[in-house]
Short mmCIF file of N, CA and C in Angstrom, two decimals:
data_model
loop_
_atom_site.label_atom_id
_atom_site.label_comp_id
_atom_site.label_asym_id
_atom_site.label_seq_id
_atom_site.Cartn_x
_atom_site.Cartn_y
_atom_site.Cartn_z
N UNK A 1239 0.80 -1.19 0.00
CA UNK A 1239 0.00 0.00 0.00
C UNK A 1239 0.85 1.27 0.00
N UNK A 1240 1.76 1.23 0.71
CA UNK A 1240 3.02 2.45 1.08
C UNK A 1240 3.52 2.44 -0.30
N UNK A 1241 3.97 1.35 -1.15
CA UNK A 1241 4.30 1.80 -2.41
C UNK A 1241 3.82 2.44 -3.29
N UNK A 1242 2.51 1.60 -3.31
CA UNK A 1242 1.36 2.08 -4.17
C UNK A 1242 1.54 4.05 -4.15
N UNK A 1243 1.43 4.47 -2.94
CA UNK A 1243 1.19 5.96 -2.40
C UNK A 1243 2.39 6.45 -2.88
N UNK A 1244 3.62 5.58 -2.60
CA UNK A 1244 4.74 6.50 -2.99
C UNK A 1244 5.03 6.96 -4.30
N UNK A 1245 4.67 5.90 -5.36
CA UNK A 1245 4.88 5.86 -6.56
C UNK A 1245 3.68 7.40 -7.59
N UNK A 1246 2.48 6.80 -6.62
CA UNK A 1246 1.33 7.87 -6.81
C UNK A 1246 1.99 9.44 -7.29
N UNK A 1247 2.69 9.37 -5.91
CA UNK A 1247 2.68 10.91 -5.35
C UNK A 1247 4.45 10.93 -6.11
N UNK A 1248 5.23 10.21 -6.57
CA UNK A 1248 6.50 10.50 -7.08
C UNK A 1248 5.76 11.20 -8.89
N UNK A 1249 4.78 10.31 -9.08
CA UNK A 1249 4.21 10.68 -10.53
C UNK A 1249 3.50 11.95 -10.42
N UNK A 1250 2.98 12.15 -9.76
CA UNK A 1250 1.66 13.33 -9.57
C UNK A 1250 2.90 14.56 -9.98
N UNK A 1251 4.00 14.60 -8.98
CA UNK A 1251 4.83 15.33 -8.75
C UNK A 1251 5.83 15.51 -10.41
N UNK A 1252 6.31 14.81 -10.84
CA UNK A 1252 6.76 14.30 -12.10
C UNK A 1252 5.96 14.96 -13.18
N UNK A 1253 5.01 14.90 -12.97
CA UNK A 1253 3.76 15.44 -13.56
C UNK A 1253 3.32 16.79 -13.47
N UNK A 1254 3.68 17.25 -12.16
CA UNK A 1254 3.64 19.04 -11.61
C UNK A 1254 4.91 20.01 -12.35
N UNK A 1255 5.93 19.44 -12.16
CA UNK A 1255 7.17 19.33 -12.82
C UNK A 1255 7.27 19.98 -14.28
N UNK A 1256 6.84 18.88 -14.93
CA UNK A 1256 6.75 18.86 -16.34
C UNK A 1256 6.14 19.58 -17.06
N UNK A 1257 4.85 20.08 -16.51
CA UNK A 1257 4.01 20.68 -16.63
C UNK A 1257 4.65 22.35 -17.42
N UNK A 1258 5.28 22.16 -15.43
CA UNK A 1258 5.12 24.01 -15.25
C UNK A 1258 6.61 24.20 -16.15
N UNK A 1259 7.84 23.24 -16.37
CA UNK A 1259 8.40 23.35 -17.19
C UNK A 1259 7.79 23.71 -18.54
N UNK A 1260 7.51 23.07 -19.30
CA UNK A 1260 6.71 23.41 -20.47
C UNK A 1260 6.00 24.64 -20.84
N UNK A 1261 5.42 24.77 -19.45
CA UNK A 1261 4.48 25.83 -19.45
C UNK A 1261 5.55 27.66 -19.80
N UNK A 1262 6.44 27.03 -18.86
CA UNK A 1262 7.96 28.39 -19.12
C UNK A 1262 7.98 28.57 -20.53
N UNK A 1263 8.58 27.13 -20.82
CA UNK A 1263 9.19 27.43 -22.51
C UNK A 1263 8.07 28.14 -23.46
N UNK A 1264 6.96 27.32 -23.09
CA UNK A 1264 5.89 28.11 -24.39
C UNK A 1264 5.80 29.65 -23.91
N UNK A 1265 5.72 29.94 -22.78
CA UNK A 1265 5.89 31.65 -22.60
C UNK A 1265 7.36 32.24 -23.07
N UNK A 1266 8.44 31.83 -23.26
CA UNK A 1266 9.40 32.69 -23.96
C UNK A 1266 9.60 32.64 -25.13
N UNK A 1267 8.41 31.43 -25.94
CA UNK A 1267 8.42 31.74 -27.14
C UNK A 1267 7.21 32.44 -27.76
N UNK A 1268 6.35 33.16 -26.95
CA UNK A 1268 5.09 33.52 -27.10
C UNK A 1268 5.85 35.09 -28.39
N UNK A 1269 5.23 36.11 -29.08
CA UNK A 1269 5.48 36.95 -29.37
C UNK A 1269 6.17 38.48 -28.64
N UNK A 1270 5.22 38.51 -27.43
CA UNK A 1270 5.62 39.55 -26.73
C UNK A 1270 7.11 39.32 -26.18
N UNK A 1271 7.43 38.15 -25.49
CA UNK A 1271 8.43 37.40 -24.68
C UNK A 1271 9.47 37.84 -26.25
N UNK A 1272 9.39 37.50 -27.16
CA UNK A 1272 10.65 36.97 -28.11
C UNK A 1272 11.10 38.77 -28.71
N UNK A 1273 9.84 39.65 -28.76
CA UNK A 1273 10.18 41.28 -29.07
C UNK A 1273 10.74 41.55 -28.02
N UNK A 1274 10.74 41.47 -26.12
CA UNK A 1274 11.33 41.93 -25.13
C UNK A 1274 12.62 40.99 -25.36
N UNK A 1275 12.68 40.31 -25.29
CA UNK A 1275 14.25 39.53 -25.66
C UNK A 1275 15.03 40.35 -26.73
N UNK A 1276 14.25 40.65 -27.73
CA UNK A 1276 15.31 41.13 -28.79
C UNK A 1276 15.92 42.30 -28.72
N UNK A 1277 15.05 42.80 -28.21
CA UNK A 1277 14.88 44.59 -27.57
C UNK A 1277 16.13 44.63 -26.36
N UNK A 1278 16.21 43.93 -25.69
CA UNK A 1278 16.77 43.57 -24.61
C UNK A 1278 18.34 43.24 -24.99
N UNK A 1279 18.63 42.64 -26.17
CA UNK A 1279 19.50 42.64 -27.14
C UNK A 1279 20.10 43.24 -27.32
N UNK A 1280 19.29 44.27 -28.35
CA UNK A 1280 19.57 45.72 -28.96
C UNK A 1280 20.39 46.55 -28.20
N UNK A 1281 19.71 46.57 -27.00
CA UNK A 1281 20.14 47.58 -25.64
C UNK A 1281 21.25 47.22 -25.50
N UNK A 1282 21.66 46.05 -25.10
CA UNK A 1282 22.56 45.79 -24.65
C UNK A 1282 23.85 45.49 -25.83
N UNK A 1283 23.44 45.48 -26.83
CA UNK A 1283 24.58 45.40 -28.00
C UNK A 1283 24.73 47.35 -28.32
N UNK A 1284 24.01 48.03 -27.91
CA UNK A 1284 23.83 49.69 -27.87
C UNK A 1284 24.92 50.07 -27.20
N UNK A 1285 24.75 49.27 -25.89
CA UNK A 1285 25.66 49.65 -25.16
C UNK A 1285 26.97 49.26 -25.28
N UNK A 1286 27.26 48.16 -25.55
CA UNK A 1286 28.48 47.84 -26.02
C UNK A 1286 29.07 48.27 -27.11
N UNK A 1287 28.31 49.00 -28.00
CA UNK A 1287 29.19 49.57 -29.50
C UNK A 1287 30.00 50.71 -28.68
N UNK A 1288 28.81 51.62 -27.86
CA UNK A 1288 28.94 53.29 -27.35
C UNK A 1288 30.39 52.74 -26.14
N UNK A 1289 30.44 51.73 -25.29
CA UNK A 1289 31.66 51.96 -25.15
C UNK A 1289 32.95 51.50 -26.24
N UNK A 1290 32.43 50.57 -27.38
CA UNK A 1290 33.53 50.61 -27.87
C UNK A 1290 34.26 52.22 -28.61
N UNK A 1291 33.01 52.69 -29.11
CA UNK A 1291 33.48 54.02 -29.75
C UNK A 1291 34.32 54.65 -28.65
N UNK A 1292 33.52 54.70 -27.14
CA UNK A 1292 34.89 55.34 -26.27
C UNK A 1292 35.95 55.40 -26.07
N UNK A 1293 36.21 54.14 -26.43
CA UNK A 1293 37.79 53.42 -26.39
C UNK A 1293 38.47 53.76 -27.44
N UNK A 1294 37.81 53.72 -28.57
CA UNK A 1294 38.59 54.10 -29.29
C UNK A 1294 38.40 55.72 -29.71
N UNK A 1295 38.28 56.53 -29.32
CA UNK A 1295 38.37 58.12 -29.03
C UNK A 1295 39.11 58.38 -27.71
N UNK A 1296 39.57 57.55 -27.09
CA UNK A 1296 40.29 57.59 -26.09
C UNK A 1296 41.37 57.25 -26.47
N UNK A 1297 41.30 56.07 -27.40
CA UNK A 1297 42.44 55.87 -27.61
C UNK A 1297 43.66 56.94 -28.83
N UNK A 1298 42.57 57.54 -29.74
CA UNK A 1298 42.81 58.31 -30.82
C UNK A 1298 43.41 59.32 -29.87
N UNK A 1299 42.54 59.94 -29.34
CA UNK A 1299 43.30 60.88 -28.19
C UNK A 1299 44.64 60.63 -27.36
N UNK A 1300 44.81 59.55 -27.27
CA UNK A 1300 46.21 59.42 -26.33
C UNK A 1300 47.24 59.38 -27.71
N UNK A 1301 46.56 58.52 -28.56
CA UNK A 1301 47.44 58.38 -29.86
C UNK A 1301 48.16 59.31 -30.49
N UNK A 1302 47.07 60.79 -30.77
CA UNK A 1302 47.43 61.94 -31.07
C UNK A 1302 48.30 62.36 -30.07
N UNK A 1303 48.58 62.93 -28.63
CA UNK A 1303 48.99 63.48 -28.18
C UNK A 1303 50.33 62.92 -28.14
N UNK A 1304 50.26 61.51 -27.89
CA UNK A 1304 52.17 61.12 -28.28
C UNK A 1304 52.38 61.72 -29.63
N UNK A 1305 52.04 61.60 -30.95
CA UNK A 1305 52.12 62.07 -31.79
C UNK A 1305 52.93 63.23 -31.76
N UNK A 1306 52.38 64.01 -31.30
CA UNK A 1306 52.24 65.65 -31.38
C UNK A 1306 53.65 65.75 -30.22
N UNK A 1307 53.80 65.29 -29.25
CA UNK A 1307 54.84 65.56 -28.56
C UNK A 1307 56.26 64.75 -29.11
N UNK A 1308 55.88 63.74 -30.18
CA UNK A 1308 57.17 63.10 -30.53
C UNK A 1308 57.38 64.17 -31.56
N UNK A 1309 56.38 64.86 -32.41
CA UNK A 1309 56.68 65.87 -33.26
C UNK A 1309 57.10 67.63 -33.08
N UNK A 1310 56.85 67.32 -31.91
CA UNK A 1310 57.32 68.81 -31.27
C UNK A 1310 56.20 69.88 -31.22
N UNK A 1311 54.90 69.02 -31.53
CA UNK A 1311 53.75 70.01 -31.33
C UNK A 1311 53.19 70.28 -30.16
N UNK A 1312 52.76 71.81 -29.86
CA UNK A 1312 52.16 72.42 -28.74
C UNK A 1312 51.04 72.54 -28.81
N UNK A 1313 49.75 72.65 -27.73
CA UNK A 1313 48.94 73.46 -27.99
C UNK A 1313 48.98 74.52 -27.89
N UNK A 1314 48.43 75.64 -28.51
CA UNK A 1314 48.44 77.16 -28.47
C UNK A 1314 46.90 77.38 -27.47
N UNK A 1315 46.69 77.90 -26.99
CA UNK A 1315 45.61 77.92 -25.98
C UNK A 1315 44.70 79.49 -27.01
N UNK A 1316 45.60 80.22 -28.03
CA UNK A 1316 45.15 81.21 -28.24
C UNK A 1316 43.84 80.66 -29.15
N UNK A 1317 44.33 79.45 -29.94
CA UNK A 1317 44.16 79.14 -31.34
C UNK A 1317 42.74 78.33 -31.10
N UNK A 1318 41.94 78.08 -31.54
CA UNK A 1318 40.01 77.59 -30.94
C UNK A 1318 40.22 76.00 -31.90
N UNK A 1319 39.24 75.75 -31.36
CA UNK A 1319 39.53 74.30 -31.84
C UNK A 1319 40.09 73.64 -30.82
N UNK A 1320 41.15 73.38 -30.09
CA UNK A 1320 42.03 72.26 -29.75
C UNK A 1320 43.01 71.94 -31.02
N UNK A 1321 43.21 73.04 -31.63
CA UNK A 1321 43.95 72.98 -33.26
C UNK A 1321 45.89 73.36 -32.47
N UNK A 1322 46.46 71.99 -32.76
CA UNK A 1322 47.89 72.54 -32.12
C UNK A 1322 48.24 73.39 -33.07
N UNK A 1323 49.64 73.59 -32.68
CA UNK A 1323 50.78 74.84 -33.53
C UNK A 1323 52.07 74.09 -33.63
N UNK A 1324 52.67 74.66 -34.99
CA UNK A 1324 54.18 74.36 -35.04
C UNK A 1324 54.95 75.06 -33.37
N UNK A 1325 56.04 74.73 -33.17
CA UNK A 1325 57.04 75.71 -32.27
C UNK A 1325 57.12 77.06 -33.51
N UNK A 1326 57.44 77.82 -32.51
CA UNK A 1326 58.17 78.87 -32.93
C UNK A 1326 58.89 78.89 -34.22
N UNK A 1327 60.11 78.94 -34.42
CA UNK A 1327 60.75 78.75 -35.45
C UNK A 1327 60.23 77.55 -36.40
N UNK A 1328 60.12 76.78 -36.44
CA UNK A 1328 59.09 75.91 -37.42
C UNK A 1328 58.22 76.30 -37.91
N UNK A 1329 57.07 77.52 -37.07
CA UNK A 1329 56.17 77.75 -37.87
C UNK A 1329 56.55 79.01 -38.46
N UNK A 1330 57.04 79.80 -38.70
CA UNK A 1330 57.72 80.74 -39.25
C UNK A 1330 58.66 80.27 -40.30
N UNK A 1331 59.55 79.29 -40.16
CA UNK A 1331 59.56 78.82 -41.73
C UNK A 1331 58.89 78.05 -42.30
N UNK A 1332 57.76 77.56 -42.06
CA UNK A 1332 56.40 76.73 -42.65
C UNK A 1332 55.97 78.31 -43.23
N UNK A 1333 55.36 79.35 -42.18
CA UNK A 1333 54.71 80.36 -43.45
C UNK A 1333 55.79 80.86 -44.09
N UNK A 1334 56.60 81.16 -44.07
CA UNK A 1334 57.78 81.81 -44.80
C UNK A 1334 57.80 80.82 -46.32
N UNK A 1335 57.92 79.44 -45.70
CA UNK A 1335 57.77 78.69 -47.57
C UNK A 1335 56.64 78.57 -47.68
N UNK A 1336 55.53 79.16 -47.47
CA UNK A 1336 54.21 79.04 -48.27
C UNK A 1336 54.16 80.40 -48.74
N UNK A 1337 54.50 81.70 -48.36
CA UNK A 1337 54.69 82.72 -49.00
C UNK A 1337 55.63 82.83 -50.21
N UNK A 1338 56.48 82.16 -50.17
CA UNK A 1338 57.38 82.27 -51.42
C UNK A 1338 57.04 81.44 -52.25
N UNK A 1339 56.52 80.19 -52.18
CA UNK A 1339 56.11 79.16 -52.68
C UNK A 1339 54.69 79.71 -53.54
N UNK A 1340 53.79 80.68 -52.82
CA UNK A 1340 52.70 81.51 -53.65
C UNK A 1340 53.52 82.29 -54.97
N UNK A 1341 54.54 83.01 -54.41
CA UNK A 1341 54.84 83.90 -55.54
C UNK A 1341 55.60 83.35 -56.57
N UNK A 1342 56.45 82.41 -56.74
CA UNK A 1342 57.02 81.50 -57.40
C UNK A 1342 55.59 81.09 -58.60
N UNK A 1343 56.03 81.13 -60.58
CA UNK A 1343 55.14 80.35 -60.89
C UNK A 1343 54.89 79.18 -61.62
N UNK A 1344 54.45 78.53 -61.04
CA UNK A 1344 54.44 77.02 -61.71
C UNK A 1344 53.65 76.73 -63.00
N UNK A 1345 54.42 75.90 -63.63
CA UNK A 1345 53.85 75.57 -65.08
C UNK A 1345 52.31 74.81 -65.08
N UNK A 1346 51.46 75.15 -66.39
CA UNK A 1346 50.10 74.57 -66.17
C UNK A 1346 50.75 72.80 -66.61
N UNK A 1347 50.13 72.53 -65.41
CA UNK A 1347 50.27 71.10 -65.50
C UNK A 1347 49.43 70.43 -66.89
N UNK A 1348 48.37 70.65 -67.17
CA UNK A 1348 47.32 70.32 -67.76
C UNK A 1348 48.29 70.61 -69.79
N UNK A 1349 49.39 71.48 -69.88
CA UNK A 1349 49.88 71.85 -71.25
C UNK A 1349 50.85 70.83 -71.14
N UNK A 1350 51.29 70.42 -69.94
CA UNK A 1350 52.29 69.58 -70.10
C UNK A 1350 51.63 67.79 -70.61
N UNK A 1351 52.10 67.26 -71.87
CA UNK A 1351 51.60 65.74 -72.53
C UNK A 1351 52.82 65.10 -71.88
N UNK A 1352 52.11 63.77 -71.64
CA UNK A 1352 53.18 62.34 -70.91
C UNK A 1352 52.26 61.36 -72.15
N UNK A 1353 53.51 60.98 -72.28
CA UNK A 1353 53.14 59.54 -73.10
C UNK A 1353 54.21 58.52 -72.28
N UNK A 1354 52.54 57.70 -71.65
CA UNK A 1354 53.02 56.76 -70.78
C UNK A 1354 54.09 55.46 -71.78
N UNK A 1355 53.74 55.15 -73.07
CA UNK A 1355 54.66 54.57 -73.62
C UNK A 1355 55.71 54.77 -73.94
N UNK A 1356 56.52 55.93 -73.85
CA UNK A 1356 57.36 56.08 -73.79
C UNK A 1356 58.69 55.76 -73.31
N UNK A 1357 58.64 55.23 -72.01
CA UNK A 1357 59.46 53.95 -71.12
C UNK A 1357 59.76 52.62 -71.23
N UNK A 1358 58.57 52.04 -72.34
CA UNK A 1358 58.58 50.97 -72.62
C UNK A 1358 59.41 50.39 -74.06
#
């Protein structure tokens, strides 16, 4: 008789079980369940791009500034932007050869003919 009951109540239970299992799965595949999942997704793949972009603007930023100090560039605090400057003497002969370099005049490229066969 004790078996009889045990076996009863091991199935009933087996049976409660199974049930409410099942019962889960068909709710996360219902429509609403599978749009909050995806959504839920989204967000969270949102968030992970926005810090990747951080990292790498963080990193562009550290990148630049070695840059600029292996090249001998300053910031000028006068100049808007966050736009550096040559030093001193560098940038004074940077405009110095763009002023002479204006008045100097160069041939129209466009009169000048290349015949690429010519090499061959």
């Amino acid at each position: 008789m004790f078996r009889r009951a045990f076996w009863f109540t091991a199935g009933a239970a087996a049976g409660v079980w199974a049930t409410t299992k099942v019962n889960r799965q068909l709710k996360k595949l219902t429509p609403e369940s599978l749009a909050a999942q995806a959504a839920d997704k989204a967000v969270e793949a949102g968030h992970r791009l926005k810090d990747f972009a951080l990292d790498v603007k963080a990193g562009m930023t550290q990148r630049e500034d070695e840059l600029n100090d292996a090249l001998g560039l300053r910031h000028d605090p006068d100049r808007p932007d966050n736009v550096t400057a040559l030093p001193g003497p560098r940038r004074l002969r940077a405009i110095e050869y763009h002023q002479n370099d204006q008045n100097t005049h160069r041939p129209d490229r466009s009169a000048v003919t290349s015949n690429r066969n010519e090499d061959h």
